[in-house]
Amino acid sequence: MHDPNWYWRNFNLDKDLNYLAQVDGMTSALSTNLMPTVSHGAKFIFYHGWADQALNPLRTIMYYDDVVERFGKQHTDSFMRVFMVPGMQHCTGGTVATDRADYIGALEQWLDTGVAPTRIDAPHVQGGVTTRTRPLCAYPLVARFTGAQGASIDDAANFSCVADQ
């Protein structure tokens, strides 16, 4: 793992799989024991694309649910937010994904004001031009069109974050 000359084609199932089991705590994110960090005031914003072809987005939802089970919804909401991004592939991209959200700005504002984000408006940019904006809603909320008849579906202002039905 710490060998800069390691080459993936030399992976030895018998030897390397045992090593991965030894370092599992460093290579997986299954533990919900976040208190050592949360007790120091840490906040977490997770985001995941619903169209992620590399990592199952439902695993992020399952992790969030595990954290809620451990700490309860109210306590979890005090330090963690999950934003699921429709159409976004692995970390970024997608033909219509609004994948340019300012997560760092949202995190900084949360730390500065103590108010957790429930919504982050995010653009889809194509050829340097913003073609649409949509709200990313803190899970389990979802974006629902609430604009007037004829209002643009490409404008985040015409959506509200609501409980899924």
mmCIF file of C-alpha atoms in Angstrom:
data_model
loop_
_atom_site.group_PDB
_atom_site.id
_atom_site.type_symbol
_atom_site.label_atom_id
_atom_site.label_comp_id
_atom_site.label_asym_id
_atom_site.label_seq_id
_atom_site.Cartn_x
_atom_site.Cartn_y
_atom_site.Cartn_z
ATOM 1 C CA MET A 1 0.000 0.000 0.000
ATOM 2 C CA HIS A 2 2.818 2.426 0.785
ATOM 3 C CA ASP A 3 5.057 1.216 -2.031
ATOM 4 C CA PRO A 4 5.285 3.830 -4.822
ATOM 5 C CA ASN A 5 6.584 1.133 -7.184
ATOM 6 C CA TRP A 6 3.571 -1.151 -6.652
ATOM 7 C CA TYR A 7 1.862 -2.043 -9.902
ATOM 8 C CA TRP A 8 -1.726 -3.245 -9.925
ATOM 9 C CA ARG A 9 -1.017 -6.032 -12.425
ATOM 10 C CA ASN A 10 1.199 -7.644 -9.780
ATOM 11 C CA PHE A 11 -1.734 -8.034 -7.380
ATOM 12 C CA ASN A 12 -1.428 -11.398 -5.641
ATOM 13 C CA LEU A 13 -4.784 -12.589 -4.332
ATOM 14 C CA ASP A 14 -3.280 -14.790 -1.607
ATOM 15 C CA LYS A 15 -0.832 -12.210 -0.283
ATOM 16 C CA ASP A 16 -2.477 -8.858 -1.006
ATOM 17 C CA LEU A 17 -6.013 -9.737 0.054
ATOM 18 C CA ASN A 18 -4.712 -10.601 3.522
ATOM 19 C CA TYR A 19 -2.904 -7.259 3.645
ATOM 20 C CA LEU A 20 -6.071 -5.401 2.650
ATOM 21 C CA ALA A 21 -7.920 -7.100 5.499
ATOM 22 C CA GLN A 22 -5.260 -5.788 7.910
ATOM 23 C CA VAL A 23 -5.603 -2.188 6.704
ATOM 24 C CA ASP A 24 -9.370 -2.288 6.200
ATOM 25 C CA GLY A 25 -9.902 0.546 8.663
ATOM 26 C CA MET A 26 -7.870 2.814 6.416
ATOM 27 C CA THR A 27 -9.409 1.696 3.141
ATOM 28 C CA SER A 28 -13.126 1.510 3.906
ATOM 29 C CA ALA A 29 -15.639 3.884 5.390
ATOM 30 C CA LEU A 30 -18.089 1.656 7.199
ATOM 31 C CA SER A 31 -17.573 2.804 10.776
ATOM 32 C CA THR A 32 -20.230 5.119 12.129
ATOM 33 C CA ASN A 33 -18.087 6.062 15.122
ATOM 34 C CA LEU A 34 -17.841 9.741 14.239
ATOM 35 C CA MET A 35 -17.822 11.050 17.817
ATOM 36 C CA PRO A 36 -14.052 11.548 18.102
ATOM 37 C CA THR A 37 -14.363 14.088 15.285
ATOM 38 C CA VAL A 38 -17.860 15.411 16.010
ATOM 39 C CA SER A 39 -16.929 16.109 19.636
ATOM 40 C CA HIS A 40 -14.450 18.673 18.286
ATOM 41 C CA GLY A 41 -17.143 20.465 16.288
ATOM 42 C CA ALA A 42 -16.685 18.743 12.934
ATOM 43 C CA LYS A 43 -19.411 18.862 10.316
ATOM 44 C CA PHE A 44 -19.784 16.505 7.367
ATOM 45 C CA ILE A 45 -21.263 17.132 3.938
ATOM 46 C CA PHE A 46 -21.429 14.037 1.758
ATOM 47 C CA TYR A 47 -22.514 14.184 -1.861
ATOM 48 C CA HIS A 48 -23.059 11.372 -4.307
ATOM 49 C CA GLY A 49 -24.351 11.165 -7.856
ATOM 50 C CA TRP A 50 -27.415 9.048 -8.484
ATOM 51 C CA ALA A 51 -25.813 8.007 -11.818
ATOM 52 C CA ASP A 52 -22.467 6.994 -10.276
ATOM 53 C CA GLN A 53 -21.248 4.046 -12.305
ATOM 54 C CA ALA A 54 -18.326 3.261 -9.984
ATOM 55 C CA LEU A 55 -19.831 3.310 -6.480
ATOM 56 C CA ASN A 56 -23.405 2.402 -5.679
ATOM 57 C CA PRO A 57 -25.189 5.573 -4.506
ATOM 58 C CA LEU A 58 -27.460 3.479 -2.307
ATOM 59 C CA ARG A 59 -24.401 2.645 -0.196
ATOM 60 C CA THR A 60 -24.147 6.328 0.759
ATOM 61 C CA ILE A 61 -27.812 6.302 1.755
ATOM 62 C CA MET A 62 -27.234 3.115 3.767
ATOM 63 C CA TYR A 63 -24.278 4.720 5.548
ATOM 64 C CA TYR A 64 -26.372 7.776 6.415
ATOM 65 C CA ASP A 65 -29.141 5.508 7.712
ATOM 66 C CA ASP A 66 -26.579 3.635 9.840
ATOM 67 C CA VAL A 67 -25.368 6.928 11.334
ATOM 68 C CA VAL A 68 -28.976 7.934 12.086
ATOM 69 C CA GLU A 69 -29.560 4.550 13.709
ATOM 70 C CA ARG A 70 -26.519 5.056 15.924
ATOM 71 C CA PHE A 71 -27.052 8.709 16.905
ATOM 72 C CA GLY A 72 -30.707 9.430 16.176
ATOM 73 C CA LYS A 73 -31.994 11.797 13.490
ATOM 74 C CA GLN A 74 -31.814 14.995 15.529
ATOM 75 C CA HIS A 75 -28.213 14.467 16.642
ATOM 76 C CA THR A 76 -27.134 13.326 13.167
ATOM 77 C CA ASP A 77 -28.676 16.460 11.659
ATOM 78 C CA SER A 78 -26.470 18.547 13.946
ATOM 79 C CA PHE A 79 -23.276 17.336 12.238
ATOM 80 C CA MET A 80 -24.062 15.590 8.944
ATOM 81 C CA ARG A 81 -25.766 16.305 5.642
ATOM 82 C CA VAL A 82 -26.038 14.102 2.543
ATOM 83 C CA PHE A 83 -26.824 15.569 -0.876
ATOM 84 C CA MET A 84 -27.751 13.185 -3.683
ATOM 85 C CA VAL A 85 -27.181 14.665 -7.147
ATOM 86 C CA PRO A 86 -29.563 13.572 -9.925
ATOM 87 C CA GLY A 87 -27.758 12.578 -13.119
ATOM 88 C CA MET A 88 -24.255 13.022 -11.687
ATOM 89 C CA GLN A 89 -21.755 10.296 -12.446
ATOM 90 C CA HIS A 90 -18.689 9.450 -10.349
ATOM 91 C CA CYS A 91 -17.794 12.672 -8.486
ATOM 92 C CA THR A 92 -18.776 14.907 -11.396
ATOM 93 C CA GLY A 93 -20.256 14.917 -14.865
ATOM 94 C CA GLY A 94 -23.426 13.751 -16.501
ATOM 95 C CA THR A 95 -25.269 15.122 -19.505
ATOM 96 C CA VAL A 96 -27.766 17.153 -17.463
ATOM 97 C CA ALA A 97 -26.394 16.850 -13.925
ATOM 98 C CA THR A 98 -26.271 19.951 -11.764
ATOM 99 C CA ASP A 99 -22.840 18.917 -10.546
ATOM 100 C CA ARG A 100 -21.153 22.238 -9.757
ATOM 101 C CA ALA A 101 -22.439 22.760 -6.222
ATOM 102 C CA ASP A 102 -20.401 24.829 -3.778
ATOM 103 C CA TYR A 103 -20.103 22.271 -0.984
ATOM 104 C CA ILE A 104 -17.124 24.019 0.603
ATOM 105 C CA GLY A 105 -19.028 27.310 0.777
ATOM 106 C CA ALA A 106 -22.007 25.517 2.331
ATOM 107 C CA LEU A 107 -19.728 23.840 4.862
ATOM 108 C CA GLU A 108 -17.993 27.116 5.740
ATOM 109 C CA GLN A 109 -21.339 28.853 6.220
ATOM 110 C CA TRP A 110 -22.524 25.996 8.443
ATOM 111 C CA LEU A 111 -19.390 26.259 10.577
ATOM 112 C CA ASP A 112 -19.584 30.075 10.740
ATOM 113 C CA THR A 113 -23.306 30.424 11.459
ATOM 114 C CA GLY A 114 -24.249 27.118 13.033
ATOM 115 C CA VAL A 115 -27.085 26.763 10.504
ATOM 116 C CA ALA A 116 -26.933 23.470 8.618
ATOM 117 C CA PRO A 117 -27.678 23.570 4.888
ATOM 118 C CA THR A 118 -30.941 21.963 3.822
ATOM 119 C CA ARG A 119 -30.540 23.060 0.211
ATOM 120 C CA ILE A 120 -27.666 23.909 -2.095
ATOM 121 C CA ASP A 121 -28.572 25.391 -5.472
ATOM 122 C CA ALA A 122 -26.323 23.916 -8.129
ATOM 123 C CA PRO A 123 -25.794 24.763 -11.791
ATOM 124 C CA HIS A 124 -25.316 22.568 -14.819
ATOM 125 C CA VAL A 125 -22.640 24.187 -16.957
ATOM 126 C CA GLN A 126 -22.150 23.310 -20.601
ATOM 127 C CA GLY A 127 -19.547 25.030 -22.740
ATOM 128 C CA GLY A 128 -18.962 27.582 -19.983
ATOM 129 C CA VAL A 129 -22.653 28.549 -19.889
ATOM 130 C CA THR A 130 -25.077 27.741 -17.072
ATOM 131 C CA THR A 131 -27.954 25.925 -18.759
ATOM 132 C CA ARG A 132 -29.976 25.089 -15.656
ATOM 133 C CA THR A 133 -29.972 25.286 -11.900
ATOM 134 C CA ARG A 134 -31.592 22.869 -9.520
ATOM 135 C CA PRO A 135 -31.661 22.562 -5.770
ATOM 136 C CA LEU A 136 -29.797 19.728 -4.132
ATOM 137 C CA CYS A 137 -31.809 18.861 -1.047
ATOM 138 C CA ALA A 138 -30.438 17.411 2.175
ATOM 139 C CA TYR A 139 -31.411 13.749 2.222
ATOM 140 C CA PRO A 140 -34.081 12.514 2.790
ATOM 141 C CA LEU A 141 -35.683 15.639 1.287
ATOM 142 C CA VAL A 142 -36.185 15.756 -2.490
ATOM 143 C CA ALA A 143 -36.628 18.594 -4.980
ATOM 144 C CA ARG A 144 -40.206 19.120 -6.078
ATOM 145 C CA PHE A 145 -41.323 21.572 -8.759
ATOM 146 C CA THR A 146 -43.483 24.225 -7.073
ATOM 147 C CA GLY A 147 -43.326 26.924 -9.722
ATOM 148 C CA ALA A 148 -46.359 28.420 -11.386
ATOM 149 C CA GLN A 149 -47.709 26.951 -14.596
ATOM 150 C CA GLY A 150 -45.305 27.849 -17.378
ATOM 151 C CA ALA A 151 -42.417 28.523 -14.982
ATOM 152 C CA SER A 152 -39.035 27.194 -16.059
ATOM 153 C CA ILE A 153 -37.998 23.741 -14.917
ATOM 154 C CA ASP A 154 -34.416 24.928 -15.414
ATOM 155 C CA ASP A 155 -34.555 27.471 -12.565
ATOM 156 C CA ALA A 156 -33.880 26.300 -9.003
ATOM 157 C CA ALA A 157 -36.143 29.082 -7.703
ATOM 158 C CA ASN A 158 -39.120 27.062 -8.965
ATOM 159 C CA PHE A 159 -38.365 24.083 -6.711
ATOM 160 C CA SER A 160 -38.789 23.354 -3.021
ATOM 161 C CA CYS A 161 -37.139 20.703 -0.879
ATOM 162 C CA VAL A 162 -39.879 18.475 0.517
ATOM 163 C CA ALA A 163 -40.292 15.075 2.133
ATOM 164 C CA ASP A 164 -40.510 12.306 -0.455
ATOM 165 C CA GLN A 165 -43.974 10.807 -0.807
#
